[in-house]
Coordinates of N, CA and C in Angstrom, one line a residue:
Q1 N 30.6 -4.1 0.4 CA 29.7 -5.2 0.8 C 28.4 -4.6 1.2
V2 N 27.4 -5.0 0.6 CA 26.0 -4.5 0.9 C 25.5 -5.2 2.2
Q3 N 25.0 -4.4 3.1 CA 24.4 -4.9 4.3 C 23.0 -4.3 4.5
L4 N 22.1 -5.2 4.9 CA 20.7 -4.8 5.2 C 20.4 -5.1 6.6
Q5 N 19.6 -4.2 7.3 CA 19.3 -4.3 8.7 C 17.8 -4.0 8.9
E6 N 17.0 -4.9 9.3 CA 15.6 -4.7 9.6 C 15.5 -4.1 11.0
S7 N 14.4 -3.2 11.1 CA 14.1 -2.7 12.4 C 12.6 -2.5 12.5
G8 N 12.1 -2.7 13.7 CA 10.6 -2.6 13.9 C 10.2 -3.3 15.2
P9 N 8.9 -3.2 15.5 CA 8.5 -3.8 16.8 C 8.5 -5.3 16.7
G10 N 8.8 -6.0 17.8 CA 8.8 -7.4 17.8 C 7.4 -8.0 18.2
L11 N 6.5 -7.2 18.7 CA 5.2 -7.6 19.2 C 4.2 -6.6 18.7
V12 N 3.1 -7.1 18.1 CA 2.1 -6.2 17.6 C 0.7 -6.9 18.0
K13 N -0.2 -6.1 18.3 CA -1.6 -6.6 18.6 C -2.4 -6.8 17.4
S14 N -3.3 -7.8 17.4 CA -4.2 -8.0 16.3 C -5.0 -6.8 15.9
S15 N -5.2 -6.6 14.6 CA -5.9 -5.5 14.0 C -5.1 -4.2 13.9
Q16 N -3.9 -4.2 14.5 CA -3.0 -3.0 14.4 C -2.2 -3.1 13.1
A17 N -1.5 -2.0 12.8 CA -0.6 -2.0 11.7 C 0.8 -2.2 12.1
L18 N 1.5 -2.9 11.2 CA 2.9 -3.2 11.4 C 3.8 -2.4 10.5
S19 N 4.8 -1.8 11.0 CA 5.7 -1.0 10.2 C 7.2 -1.5 10.4
L20 N 7.8 -1.9 9.3 CA 9.2 -2.3 9.4 C 10.1 -1.5 8.5
T21 N 11.3 -1.2 8.9 CA 12.2 -0.4 8.1 C 13.5 -1.2 7.8
C22 N 14.0 -1.1 6.6 CA 15.2 -1.8 6.2 C 16.2 -0.7 5.9
T23 N 17.3 -0.7 6.6 CA 18.4 0.3 6.4 C 19.5 -0.4 5.6
V24 N 19.9 0.2 4.5 CA 20.8 -0.4 3.6 C 22.2 0.4 3.7
S25 N 23.2 -0.4 3.8 CA 24.6 0.3 3.7 C 25.4 -0.5 2.7
G26 N 26.4 0.3 2.3 CA 27.3 -0.3 1.3 C 26.9 -0.2 -0.1
G27 N 25.7 0.4 -0.4 CA 25.2 0.6 -1.7 C 23.9 1.4 -1.7
S28 N 23.6 2.0 -2.8 CA 22.4 2.9 -2.8 C 21.2 2.1 -3.3
I29 N 20.1 2.4 -2.7 CA 18.8 1.8 -3.2 C 18.4 2.4 -4.5
T30 N 19.0 3.4 -5.0 CA 18.6 4.0 -6.3 C 19.6 3.6 -7.4
T31 N 20.5 2.7 -7.1 CA 21.4 2.2 -8.1 C 20.6 1.4 -9.2
N32 N 20.9 1.7 -10.4 CA 20.1 1.1 -11.5 C 20.1 -0.4 -11.4
D33 N 18.9 -0.9 -11.7 CA 18.7 -2.4 -11.9 C 18.7 -3.1 -10.6
Y34 N 18.7 -2.4 -9.5 CA 18.6 -3.1 -8.2 C 17.1 -3.0 -7.6
Y35 N 16.7 -4.1 -7.0 CA 15.3 -4.2 -6.5 C 15.4 -4.6 -5.0
W36 N 14.5 -4.2 -4.3 CA 14.6 -4.3 -2.8 C 13.2 -4.9 -2.3
S37 N 13.3 -6.0 -1.6 CA 12.1 -6.7 -1.3 C 11.9 -7.0 0.2
W38 N 10.7 -7.2 0.6 CA 10.4 -7.7 1.9 C 9.8 -9.2 1.7
I39 N 10.4 -10.0 2.5 CA 10.0 -11.5 2.5 C 9.8 -11.9 3.9
R40 N 8.9 -12.8 4.1 CA 8.7 -13.3 5.5 C 8.7 -14.8 5.5
Q41 N 9.0 -15.4 6.6 CA 9.0 -16.8 6.7 C 8.3 -17.3 8.0
S42 N 7.4 -18.2 7.8 CA 6.7 -18.8 9.0 C 6.7 -20.3 8.8
P43 N 6.5 -21.1 9.9 CA 6.5 -22.6 9.7 C 5.3 -23.0 8.8
R44 N 4.3 -22.2 8.8 CA 3.1 -22.7 8.1 C 3.2 -22.4 6.6
K45 N 3.8 -21.3 6.2 CA 3.9 -20.9 4.8 C 5.2 -21.0 4.2
G46 N 6.3 -21.1 5.0 CA 7.6 -21.1 4.5 C 8.0 -19.7 4.1
L47 N 8.8 -19.5 3.1 CA 9.2 -18.2 2.6 C 8.1 -17.6 1.7
E48 N 7.7 -16.4 2.0 CA 6.7 -15.7 1.2 C 7.2 -14.3 0.8
W49 N 7.2 -14.1 -0.5 CA 7.6 -12.7 -1.0 C 6.4 -11.8 -0.8
M50 N 6.6 -10.6 -0.3 CA 5.5 -9.7 0.1 C 5.4 -8.5 -0.9
A51 N 6.6 -7.8 -1.1 CA 6.5 -6.6 -1.9 C 7.9 -6.2 -2.3
C52 N 8.0 -5.4 -3.3 CA 9.3 -5.0 -3.8 C 9.2 -3.5 -4.3
I53 N 10.3 -2.8 -4.1 CA 10.4 -1.5 -4.6 C 11.7 -1.4 -5.4
G54 N 11.6 -0.9 -6.6 CA 12.8 -0.9 -7.5 C 13.6 0.4 -7.4
Y55 N 14.7 0.4 -8.1 CA 15.6 1.6 -8.1 C 15.0 2.9 -8.5
S56 N 14.0 2.8 -9.3 CA 13.3 4.0 -9.8 C 12.1 4.4 -8.9
G57 N 11.8 3.5 -8.0 CA 10.6 3.7 -7.1 C 9.4 3.0 -7.5
T58 N 9.4 2.2 -8.6 CA 8.3 1.4 -9.0 C 8.1 0.3 -7.9
T59 N 6.8 -0.1 -7.7 CA 6.5 -1.1 -6.7 C 5.8 -2.2 -7.2
W60 N 5.9 -3.4 -6.6 CA 5.2 -4.6 -6.9 C 4.7 -5.2 -5.6
Y61 N 3.6 -5.9 -5.7 CA 3.0 -6.5 -4.5 C 2.6 -8.0 -4.8
N62 N 2.7 -8.8 -3.7 CA 2.1 -10.1 -3.8 C 0.6 -9.9 -3.8
P63 N -0.1 -10.5 -4.8 CA -1.5 -10.2 -4.9 C -2.3 -10.6 -3.7
S64 N -1.8 -11.7 -3.0 CA -2.5 -12.1 -1.8 C -2.4 -11.2 -0.6
L65 N -1.5 -10.3 -0.7 CA -1.2 -9.3 0.4 C -1.4 -7.9 0.0
K66 N -1.7 -7.7 -1.2 CA -1.7 -6.3 -1.8 C -2.6 -5.3 -1.1
S67 N -3.8 -5.8 -0.7 CA -4.8 -5.0 -0.1 C -4.3 -4.5 1.3
R68 N -3.4 -5.1 1.9 CA -2.9 -4.7 3.3 C -1.5 -4.2 3.3
T69 N -0.8 -4.2 2.2 CA 0.6 -3.9 2.2 C 1.0 -2.6 1.4
F70 N 1.9 -1.9 2.0 CA 2.4 -0.7 1.3 C 3.9 -0.7 1.5
I71 N 4.7 -0.5 0.4 CA 6.1 -0.4 0.5 C 6.5 1.0 0.0
S72 N 7.5 1.6 0.7 CA 7.9 2.9 0.3 C 9.4 3.0 0.6
R73 N 10.0 4.2 0.3 CA 11.4 4.4 0.5 C 11.7 5.8 0.9
D74 N 12.9 5.9 1.6 CA 13.4 7.3 1.9 C 14.8 7.3 1.4
T75 N 15.0 7.8 0.2 CA 16.3 7.8 -0.4 C 17.4 8.6 0.3
S76 N 16.9 9.6 1.1 CA 17.9 10.4 1.8 C 18.5 9.6 3.0
K77 N 17.8 8.6 3.4 CA 18.3 7.7 4.5 C 18.7 6.3 4.0
N78 N 18.5 6.1 2.7 CA 18.8 4.8 2.1 C 18.1 3.7 2.8
Q79 N 16.8 3.9 3.0 CA 15.9 3.0 3.7 C 14.7 2.7 2.8
F80 N 14.1 1.5 3.1 CA 12.8 1.2 2.5 C 12.0 0.6 3.6
T81 N 10.7 0.8 3.5 CA 9.8 0.5 4.6 C 8.6 -0.3 4.2
L82 N 8.2 -1.3 5.0 CA 7.0 -2.1 4.7 C 5.9 -1.7 5.8
Q83 N 4.7 -1.5 5.3 CA 3.6 -1.3 6.2 C 2.6 -2.4 5.9
L84 N 2.1 -3.1 7.0 CA 1.2 -4.2 6.8 C 0.0 -3.9 7.8
S85 N -1.2 -3.7 7.2 CA -2.3 -3.3 8.1 C -3.1 -4.5 8.5
S86 N -4.0 -4.2 9.5 CA -4.9 -5.2 10.0 C -4.3 -6.6 10.2
V87 N -3.2 -6.6 11.0 CA -2.5 -7.9 11.2 C -3.3 -8.8 12.1
T88 N -3.0 -10.1 11.9 CA -3.6 -11.2 12.6 C -2.5 -12.1 13.1
P89 N -2.8 -13.0 14.0 CA -1.7 -14.0 14.4 C -1.1 -14.7 13.2
E90 N -1.8 -14.9 12.1 CA -1.3 -15.5 11.0 C -0.1 -14.7 10.3
D91 N 0.0 -13.5 10.7 CA 1.1 -12.6 10.2 C 2.4 -12.8 11.0
T92 N 2.3 -13.6 12.1 CA 3.5 -13.9 12.9 C 4.5 -14.6 12.0
A93 N 5.7 -14.1 12.0 CA 6.8 -14.6 11.1 C 8.1 -13.9 11.4
V94 N 9.1 -14.4 10.8 CA 10.4 -13.7 10.7 C 10.3 -12.9 9.4
Y95 N 10.6 -11.6 9.5 CA 10.5 -10.7 8.3 C 11.9 -10.3 7.9
Y96 N 12.2 -10.5 6.6 CA 13.5 -10.2 6.0 C 13.4 -9.1 5.0
C97 N 14.4 -8.3 4.9 CA 14.5 -7.4 3.7 C 15.7 -8.0 2.9
A98 N 15.7 -7.8 1.6 CA 16.7 -8.4 0.8 C 16.8 -7.7 -0.5
R99 N 17.9 -7.9 -1.2 CA 18.0 -7.3 -2.5 C 17.7 -8.3 -3.6
G100 N 16.6 -8.1 -4.3 CA 16.1 -9.0 -5.3 C 14.6 -8.8 -5.5
K101 N 14.0 -9.6 -6.3 CA 12.6 -9.4 -6.7 C 12.0 -10.7 -7.0
G102 N 10.7 -10.8 -6.5 CA 9.9 -12.0 -6.8 C 10.2 -13.2 -6.0
N103 N 9.7 -14.4 -6.5 CA 9.8 -15.6 -5.7 C 11.0 -16.5 -5.9
N104 N 11.9 -16.1 -6.7 CA 13.2 -16.8 -6.9 C 14.2 -16.5 -5.9
F105 N 14.0 -17.0 -4.7 CA 14.8 -16.6 -3.5 C 16.3 -16.9 -3.7
L106 N 16.6 -17.9 -4.5 CA 18.0 -18.3 -4.7 C 18.7 -17.1 -5.4
G107 N 17.9 -16.3 -6.1 CA 18.5 -15.2 -6.9 C 18.8 -14.0 -6.0
Y108 N 18.4 -13.9 -4.8 CA 18.6 -12.8 -4.0 C 20.1 -12.7 -3.5
E109 N 20.6 -11.5 -3.7 CA 22.1 -11.4 -3.5 C 22.4 -11.1 -2.0
Y110 N 21.6 -10.3 -1.4 CA 21.9 -9.9 0.0 C 20.6 -10.0 0.8
W111 N 20.7 -10.4 2.1 CA 19.6 -10.5 3.0 C 20.0 -9.8 4.3
G112 N 19.0 -9.3 5.0 CA 19.1 -8.9 6.4 C 19.1 -10.1 7.2
Q113 N 19.4 -9.9 8.5 CA 19.4 -11.0 9.4 C 18.0 -11.5 9.8
G114 N 17.0 -10.7 9.5 CA 15.6 -11.0 9.9 C 15.2 -10.5 11.2
T115 N 13.9 -10.2 11.3 CA 13.4 -9.7 12.6 C 12.1 -10.5 12.9
Q116 N 12.0 -11.0 14.1 CA 10.8 -11.8 14.5 C 9.7 -10.8 14.8
V117 N 8.5 -11.0 14.2 CA 7.4 -10.3 14.6 C 6.3 -11.2 15.1
T118 N 5.8 -11.0 16.2 CA 4.7 -11.8 16.8 C 3.5 -11.0 16.9
V119 N 2.4 -11.5 16.4 CA 1.1 -10.8 16.5 C 0.3 -11.5 17.6
S120 N -0.1 -10.8 18.6 CA -0.9 -11.3 19.7 C -2.4 -11.1 19.4
S121 N -3.1 -12.1 19.9 CA -4.6 -12.1 19.6 C -5.3 -11.3 20.7

C-alpha cells in the first residue's frame, strides 16, 4: 500500500518562500510510469494542480505558477519537494501530494492527507 505524507510549515509570511516535502512509503518514486504531483485546494480556486515530477526526474509545471514553483526529489529518501516563492495570502490552501499527473484528479491513485498552509500578510 502506497502512502504519502506531507510535511512543512503551517504558517508562512507574505513574500517568503514555502517548502513542502512529501515522503512516500510502500513504493519507489523511481518506479517506471509513475508520476508524483503537488496539488492544492482553496475555497476560492478549488483543486489546483501545481507541479509534477516523473519517475525519470522529468518535471511539469502549471503555467500559471511556473515562475514561482520548483519541484525536485531525493531518491535516497524517497521524497519529493515543492518550493513556492514570493507567497501571498492567496497561496493559503491545503496542499496535497499525490501519485498522478495533470488535472484529471479522479485518476490519481494515492493522496496524502494534506497539510494546511496559511500565508499571513
